[in-house]
PDB file of C-alpha atoms in Angstrom:
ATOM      1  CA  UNK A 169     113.863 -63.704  94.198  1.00 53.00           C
ATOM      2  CA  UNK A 170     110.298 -63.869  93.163  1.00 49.00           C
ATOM      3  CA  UNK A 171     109.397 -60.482  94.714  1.00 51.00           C
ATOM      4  CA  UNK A 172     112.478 -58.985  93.360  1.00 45.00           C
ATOM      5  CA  UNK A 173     111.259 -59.725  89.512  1.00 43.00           C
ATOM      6  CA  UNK A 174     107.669 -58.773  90.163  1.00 44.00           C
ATOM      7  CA  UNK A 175     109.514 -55.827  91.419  1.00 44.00           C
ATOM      8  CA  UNK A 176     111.273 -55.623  88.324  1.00 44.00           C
ATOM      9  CA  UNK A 177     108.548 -56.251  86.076  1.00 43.00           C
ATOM     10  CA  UNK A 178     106.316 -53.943  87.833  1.00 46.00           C
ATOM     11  CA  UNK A 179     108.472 -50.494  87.671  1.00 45.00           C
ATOM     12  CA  UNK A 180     109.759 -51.578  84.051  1.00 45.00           C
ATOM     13  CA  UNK A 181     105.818 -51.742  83.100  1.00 48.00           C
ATOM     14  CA  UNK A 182     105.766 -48.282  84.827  1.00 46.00           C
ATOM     15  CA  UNK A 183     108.484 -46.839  83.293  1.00 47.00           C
ATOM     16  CA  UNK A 184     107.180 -48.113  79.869  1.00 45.00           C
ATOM     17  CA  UNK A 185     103.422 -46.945  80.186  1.00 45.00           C
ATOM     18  CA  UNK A 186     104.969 -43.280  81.406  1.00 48.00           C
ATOM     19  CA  UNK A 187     107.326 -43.216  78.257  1.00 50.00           C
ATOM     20  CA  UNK A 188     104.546 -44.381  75.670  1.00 58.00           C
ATOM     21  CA  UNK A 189     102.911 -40.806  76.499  1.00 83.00           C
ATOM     22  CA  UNK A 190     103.296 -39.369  73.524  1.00 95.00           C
ATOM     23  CA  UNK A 191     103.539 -35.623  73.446  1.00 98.00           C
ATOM     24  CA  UNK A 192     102.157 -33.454  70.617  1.00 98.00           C
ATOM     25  CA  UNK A 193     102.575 -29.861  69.942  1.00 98.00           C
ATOM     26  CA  UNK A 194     100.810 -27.455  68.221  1.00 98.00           C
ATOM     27  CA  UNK A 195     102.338 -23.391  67.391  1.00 99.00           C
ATOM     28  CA  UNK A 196      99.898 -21.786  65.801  1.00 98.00           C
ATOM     29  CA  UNK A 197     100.837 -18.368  64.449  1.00 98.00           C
ATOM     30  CA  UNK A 198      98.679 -15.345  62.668  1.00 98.00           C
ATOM     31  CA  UNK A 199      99.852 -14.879  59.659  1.00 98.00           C
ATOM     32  CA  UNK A 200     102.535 -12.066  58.964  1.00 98.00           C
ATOM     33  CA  UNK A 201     101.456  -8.078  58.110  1.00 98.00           C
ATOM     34  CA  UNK A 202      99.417  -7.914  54.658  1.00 98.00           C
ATOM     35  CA  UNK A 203      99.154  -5.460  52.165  1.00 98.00           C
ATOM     36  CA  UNK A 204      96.583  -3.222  52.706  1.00 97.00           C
ATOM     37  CA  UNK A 205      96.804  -0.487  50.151  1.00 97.00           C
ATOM     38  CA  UNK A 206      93.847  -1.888  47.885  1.00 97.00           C
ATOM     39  CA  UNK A 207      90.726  -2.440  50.128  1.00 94.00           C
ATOM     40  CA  UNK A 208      88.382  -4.422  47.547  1.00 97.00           C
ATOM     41  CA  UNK A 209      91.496  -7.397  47.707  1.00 97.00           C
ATOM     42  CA  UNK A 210      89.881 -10.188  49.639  1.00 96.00           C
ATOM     43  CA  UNK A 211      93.245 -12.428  49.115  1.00 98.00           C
ATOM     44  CA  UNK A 212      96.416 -10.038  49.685  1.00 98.00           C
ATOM     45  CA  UNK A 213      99.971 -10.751  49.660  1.00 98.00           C
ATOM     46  CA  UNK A 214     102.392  -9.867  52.721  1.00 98.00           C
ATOM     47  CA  UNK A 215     103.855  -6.215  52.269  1.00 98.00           C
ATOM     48  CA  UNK A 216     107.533  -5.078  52.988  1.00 98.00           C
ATOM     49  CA  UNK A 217     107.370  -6.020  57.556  1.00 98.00           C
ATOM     50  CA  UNK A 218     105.151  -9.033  56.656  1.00 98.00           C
ATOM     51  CA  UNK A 219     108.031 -10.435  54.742  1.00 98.00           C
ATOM     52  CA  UNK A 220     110.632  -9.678  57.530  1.00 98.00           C
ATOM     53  CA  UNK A 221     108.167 -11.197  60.120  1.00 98.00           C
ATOM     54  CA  UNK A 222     107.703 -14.554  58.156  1.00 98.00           C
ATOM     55  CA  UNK A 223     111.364 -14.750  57.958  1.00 98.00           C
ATOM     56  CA  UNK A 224     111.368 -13.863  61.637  1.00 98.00           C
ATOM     57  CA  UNK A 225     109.515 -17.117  62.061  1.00 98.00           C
ATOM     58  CA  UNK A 226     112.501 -18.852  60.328  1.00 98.00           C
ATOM     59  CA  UNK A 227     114.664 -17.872  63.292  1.00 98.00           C
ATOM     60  CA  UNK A 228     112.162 -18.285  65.840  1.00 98.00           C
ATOM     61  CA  UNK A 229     111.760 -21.930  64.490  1.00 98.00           C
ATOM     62  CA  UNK A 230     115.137 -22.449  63.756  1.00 98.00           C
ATOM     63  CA  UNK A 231     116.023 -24.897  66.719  1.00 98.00           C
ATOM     64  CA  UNK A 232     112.432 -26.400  66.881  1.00 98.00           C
ATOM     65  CA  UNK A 233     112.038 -29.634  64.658  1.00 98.00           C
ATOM     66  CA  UNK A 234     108.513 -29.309  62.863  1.00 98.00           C
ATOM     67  CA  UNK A 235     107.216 -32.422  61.600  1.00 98.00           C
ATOM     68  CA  UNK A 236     104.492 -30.652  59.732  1.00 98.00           C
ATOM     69  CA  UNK A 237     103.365 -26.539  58.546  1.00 98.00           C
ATOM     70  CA  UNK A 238      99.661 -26.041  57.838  1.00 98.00           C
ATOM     71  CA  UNK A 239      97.960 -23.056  56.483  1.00 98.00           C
ATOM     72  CA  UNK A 240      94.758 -21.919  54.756  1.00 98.00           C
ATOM     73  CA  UNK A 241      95.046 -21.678  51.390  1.00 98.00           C
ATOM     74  CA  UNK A 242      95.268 -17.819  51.339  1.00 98.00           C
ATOM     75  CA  UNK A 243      98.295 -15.551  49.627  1.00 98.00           C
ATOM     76  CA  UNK A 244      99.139 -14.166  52.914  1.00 98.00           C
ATOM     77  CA  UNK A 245      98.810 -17.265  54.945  1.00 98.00           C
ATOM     78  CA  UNK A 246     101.074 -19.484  52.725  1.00 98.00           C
ATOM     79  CA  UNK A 247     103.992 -16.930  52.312  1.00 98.00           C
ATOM     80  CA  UNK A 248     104.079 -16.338  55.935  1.00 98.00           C
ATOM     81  CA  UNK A 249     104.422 -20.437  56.187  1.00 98.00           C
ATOM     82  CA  UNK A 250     106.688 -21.105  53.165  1.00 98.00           C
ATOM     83  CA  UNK A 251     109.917 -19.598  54.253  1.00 98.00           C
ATOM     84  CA  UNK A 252     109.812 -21.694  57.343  1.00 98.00           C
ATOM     85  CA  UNK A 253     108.233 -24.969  55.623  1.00 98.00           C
ATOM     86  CA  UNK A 254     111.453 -24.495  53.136  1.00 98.00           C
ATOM     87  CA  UNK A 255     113.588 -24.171  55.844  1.00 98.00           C
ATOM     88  CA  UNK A 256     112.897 -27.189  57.700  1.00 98.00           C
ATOM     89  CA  UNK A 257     112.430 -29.084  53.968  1.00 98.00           C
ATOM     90  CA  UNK A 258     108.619 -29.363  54.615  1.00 98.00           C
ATOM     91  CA  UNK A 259     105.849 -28.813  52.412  1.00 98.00           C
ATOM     92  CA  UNK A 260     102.909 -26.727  53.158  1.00 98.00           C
ATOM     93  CA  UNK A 261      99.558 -28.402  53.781  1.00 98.00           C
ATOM     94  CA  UNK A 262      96.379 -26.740  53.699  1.00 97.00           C
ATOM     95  CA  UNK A 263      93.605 -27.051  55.906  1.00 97.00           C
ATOM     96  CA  UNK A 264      90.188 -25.442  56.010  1.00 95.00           C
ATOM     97  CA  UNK A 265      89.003 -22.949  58.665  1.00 94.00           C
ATOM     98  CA  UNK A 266      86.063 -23.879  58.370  1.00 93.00           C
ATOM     99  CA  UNK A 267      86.620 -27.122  59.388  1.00 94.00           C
ATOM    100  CA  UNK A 268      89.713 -27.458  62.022  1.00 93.00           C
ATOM    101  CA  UNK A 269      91.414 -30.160  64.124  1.00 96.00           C
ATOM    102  CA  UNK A 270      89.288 -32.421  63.164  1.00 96.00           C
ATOM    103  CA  UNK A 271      89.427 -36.093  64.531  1.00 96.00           C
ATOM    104  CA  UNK A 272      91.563 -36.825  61.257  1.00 96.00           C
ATOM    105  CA  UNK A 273      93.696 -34.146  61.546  1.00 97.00           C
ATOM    106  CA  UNK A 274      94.178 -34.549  65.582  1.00 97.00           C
ATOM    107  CA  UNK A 275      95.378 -38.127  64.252  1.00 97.00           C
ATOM    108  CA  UNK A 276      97.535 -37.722  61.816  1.00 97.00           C
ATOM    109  CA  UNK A 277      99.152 -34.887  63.951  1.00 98.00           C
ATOM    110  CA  UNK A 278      99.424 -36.957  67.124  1.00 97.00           C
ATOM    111  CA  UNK A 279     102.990 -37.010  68.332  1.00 98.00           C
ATOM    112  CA  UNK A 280     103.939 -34.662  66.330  1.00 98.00           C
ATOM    113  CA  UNK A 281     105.350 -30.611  66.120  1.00 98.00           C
ATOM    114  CA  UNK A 282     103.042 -28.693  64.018  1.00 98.00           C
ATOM    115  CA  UNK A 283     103.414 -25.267  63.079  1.00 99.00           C
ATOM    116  CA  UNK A 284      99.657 -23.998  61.925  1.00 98.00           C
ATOM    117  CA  UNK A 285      99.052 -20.339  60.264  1.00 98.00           C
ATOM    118  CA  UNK A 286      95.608 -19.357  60.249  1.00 98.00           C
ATOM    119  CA  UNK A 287      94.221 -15.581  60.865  1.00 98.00           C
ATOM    120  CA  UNK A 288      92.925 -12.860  63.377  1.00 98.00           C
ATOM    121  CA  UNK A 289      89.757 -15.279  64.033  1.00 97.00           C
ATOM    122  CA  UNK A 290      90.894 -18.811  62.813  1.00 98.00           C
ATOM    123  CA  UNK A 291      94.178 -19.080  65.075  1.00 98.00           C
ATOM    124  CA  UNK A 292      92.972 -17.844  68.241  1.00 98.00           C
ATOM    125  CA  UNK A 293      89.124 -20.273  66.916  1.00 98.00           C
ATOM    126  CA  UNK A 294      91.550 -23.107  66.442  1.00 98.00           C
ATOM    127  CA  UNK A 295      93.684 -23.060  69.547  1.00 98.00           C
ATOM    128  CA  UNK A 296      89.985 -23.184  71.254  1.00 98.00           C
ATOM    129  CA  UNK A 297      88.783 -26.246  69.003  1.00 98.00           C
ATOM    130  CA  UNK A 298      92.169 -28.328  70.178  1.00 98.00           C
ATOM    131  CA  UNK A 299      91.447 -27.118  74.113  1.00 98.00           C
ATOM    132  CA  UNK A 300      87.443 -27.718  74.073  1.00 97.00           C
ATOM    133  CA  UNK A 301      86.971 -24.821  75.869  1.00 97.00           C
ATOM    134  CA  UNK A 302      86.152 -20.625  75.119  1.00 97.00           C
ATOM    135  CA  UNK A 303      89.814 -19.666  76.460  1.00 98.00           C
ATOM    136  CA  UNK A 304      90.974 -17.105  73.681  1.00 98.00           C
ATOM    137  CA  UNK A 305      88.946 -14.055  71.456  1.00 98.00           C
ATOM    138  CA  UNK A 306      89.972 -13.635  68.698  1.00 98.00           C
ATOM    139  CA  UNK A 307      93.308 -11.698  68.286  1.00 98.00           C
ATOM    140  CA  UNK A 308      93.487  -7.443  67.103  1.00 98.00           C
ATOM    141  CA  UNK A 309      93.893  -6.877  63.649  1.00 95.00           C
ATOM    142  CA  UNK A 310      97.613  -5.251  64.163  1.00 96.00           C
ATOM    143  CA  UNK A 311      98.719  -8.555  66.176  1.00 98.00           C
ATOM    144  CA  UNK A 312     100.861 -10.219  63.950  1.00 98.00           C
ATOM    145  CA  UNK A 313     103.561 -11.015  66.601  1.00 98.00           C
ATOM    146  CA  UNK A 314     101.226 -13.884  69.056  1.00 98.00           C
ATOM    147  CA  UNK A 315     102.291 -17.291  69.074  1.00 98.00           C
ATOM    148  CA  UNK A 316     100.225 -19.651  70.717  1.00 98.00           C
ATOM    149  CA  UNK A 317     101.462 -23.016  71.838  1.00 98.00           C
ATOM    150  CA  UNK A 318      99.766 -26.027  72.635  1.00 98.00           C
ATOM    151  CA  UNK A 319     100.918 -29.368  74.299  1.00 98.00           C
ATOM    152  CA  UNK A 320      99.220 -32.533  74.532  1.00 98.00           C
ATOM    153  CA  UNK A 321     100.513 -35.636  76.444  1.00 97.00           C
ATOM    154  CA  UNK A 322      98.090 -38.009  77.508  1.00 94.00           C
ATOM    155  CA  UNK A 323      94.705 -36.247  78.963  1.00 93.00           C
ATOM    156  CA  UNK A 324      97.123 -33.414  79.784  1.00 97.00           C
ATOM    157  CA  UNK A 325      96.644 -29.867  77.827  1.00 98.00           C
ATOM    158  CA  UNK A 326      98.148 -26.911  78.584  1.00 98.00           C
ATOM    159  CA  UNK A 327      98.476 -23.464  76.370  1.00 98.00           C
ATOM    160  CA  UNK A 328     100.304 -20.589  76.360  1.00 98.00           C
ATOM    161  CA  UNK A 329     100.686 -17.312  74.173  1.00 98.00           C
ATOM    162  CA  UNK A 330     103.631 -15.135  73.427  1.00 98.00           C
ATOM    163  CA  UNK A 331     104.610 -12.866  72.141  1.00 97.00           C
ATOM    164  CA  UNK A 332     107.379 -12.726  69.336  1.00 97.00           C
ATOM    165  CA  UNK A 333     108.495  -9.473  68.034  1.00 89.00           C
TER     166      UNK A 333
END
């Protein structure tokens, strides 16, 4: 009897440890096409196909539940975020680019599904912070359509990139 609840105990301790994992994910998106017609504007809106992509993103999100949607605090950047933020009743946050995952924000995100929209050199810069390693360049300046996602559960992290049309 004695073996059979140390048996018990042991493989219910198991079974506890492996489900206390917690697994956090990360998309992290460019943001949609901008309007390019006036060079001199450092902080453009989305044109006519940036605002069909960002409510692509609504669809492409549609069956994923976000806990959170970050962007920089950028005209482009926020409307490609807002439509899905709405969507799934969030609010967009705003984080620097200068200053990503952070130990606070790799905190306050643990567990969670976080959408992040970022740029050309900030996305690809920030999937690279969260892996600690040189793994992406930074994306072409007509790629509006990568999505990279990346999953942490325990010391486990693993990335991938697609591409959403």
């Amino acid at each position: 009897m004695k073996k059979f609840l140390f048996l018990f105990v042991f493989a219910f301790g198991l079974l506890s440890s492996c489900n206390s994992q917690e697994t956090t994910t990360y998309y992290l998106i460019r943001h949609a096409e901008k309007d390019r017609t006036d060079k001199t504007n450092r902080n453009p809106e989305l044109n006519e196909d940036g605002l069909k992509r960002a409510q692509n993103w609504v669809n492409y999100f549609e069956n994923i539940d976000l806990d959170a949607v970050y962007s920089t605090n950028y005209n482009r950047t926020i409307q490609t975020a807002t439509p899905t933020a709405t969507s799934k009743g969030l609010q967009v946050l705003k984080y620097d680019p200068r200053n990503m995952y952070t130990d606070d924000f790799a905190e306050e995100t643990k567990g969670k599904t976080v959408l992040i929209v970022g740029h050309s050199n900030t996305t690809p810069a920030f999937v690279n912070k969260i892996l600690d390693e040189n793994k992406y360049e930074d994306l072409f300046d007509n790629d509006n359509s990568s999505l990279f996602i990346v999953t942490i559960k325990g010391d486990e992290i693993k990335s991938e990139v697609k591409k959403i049309e």
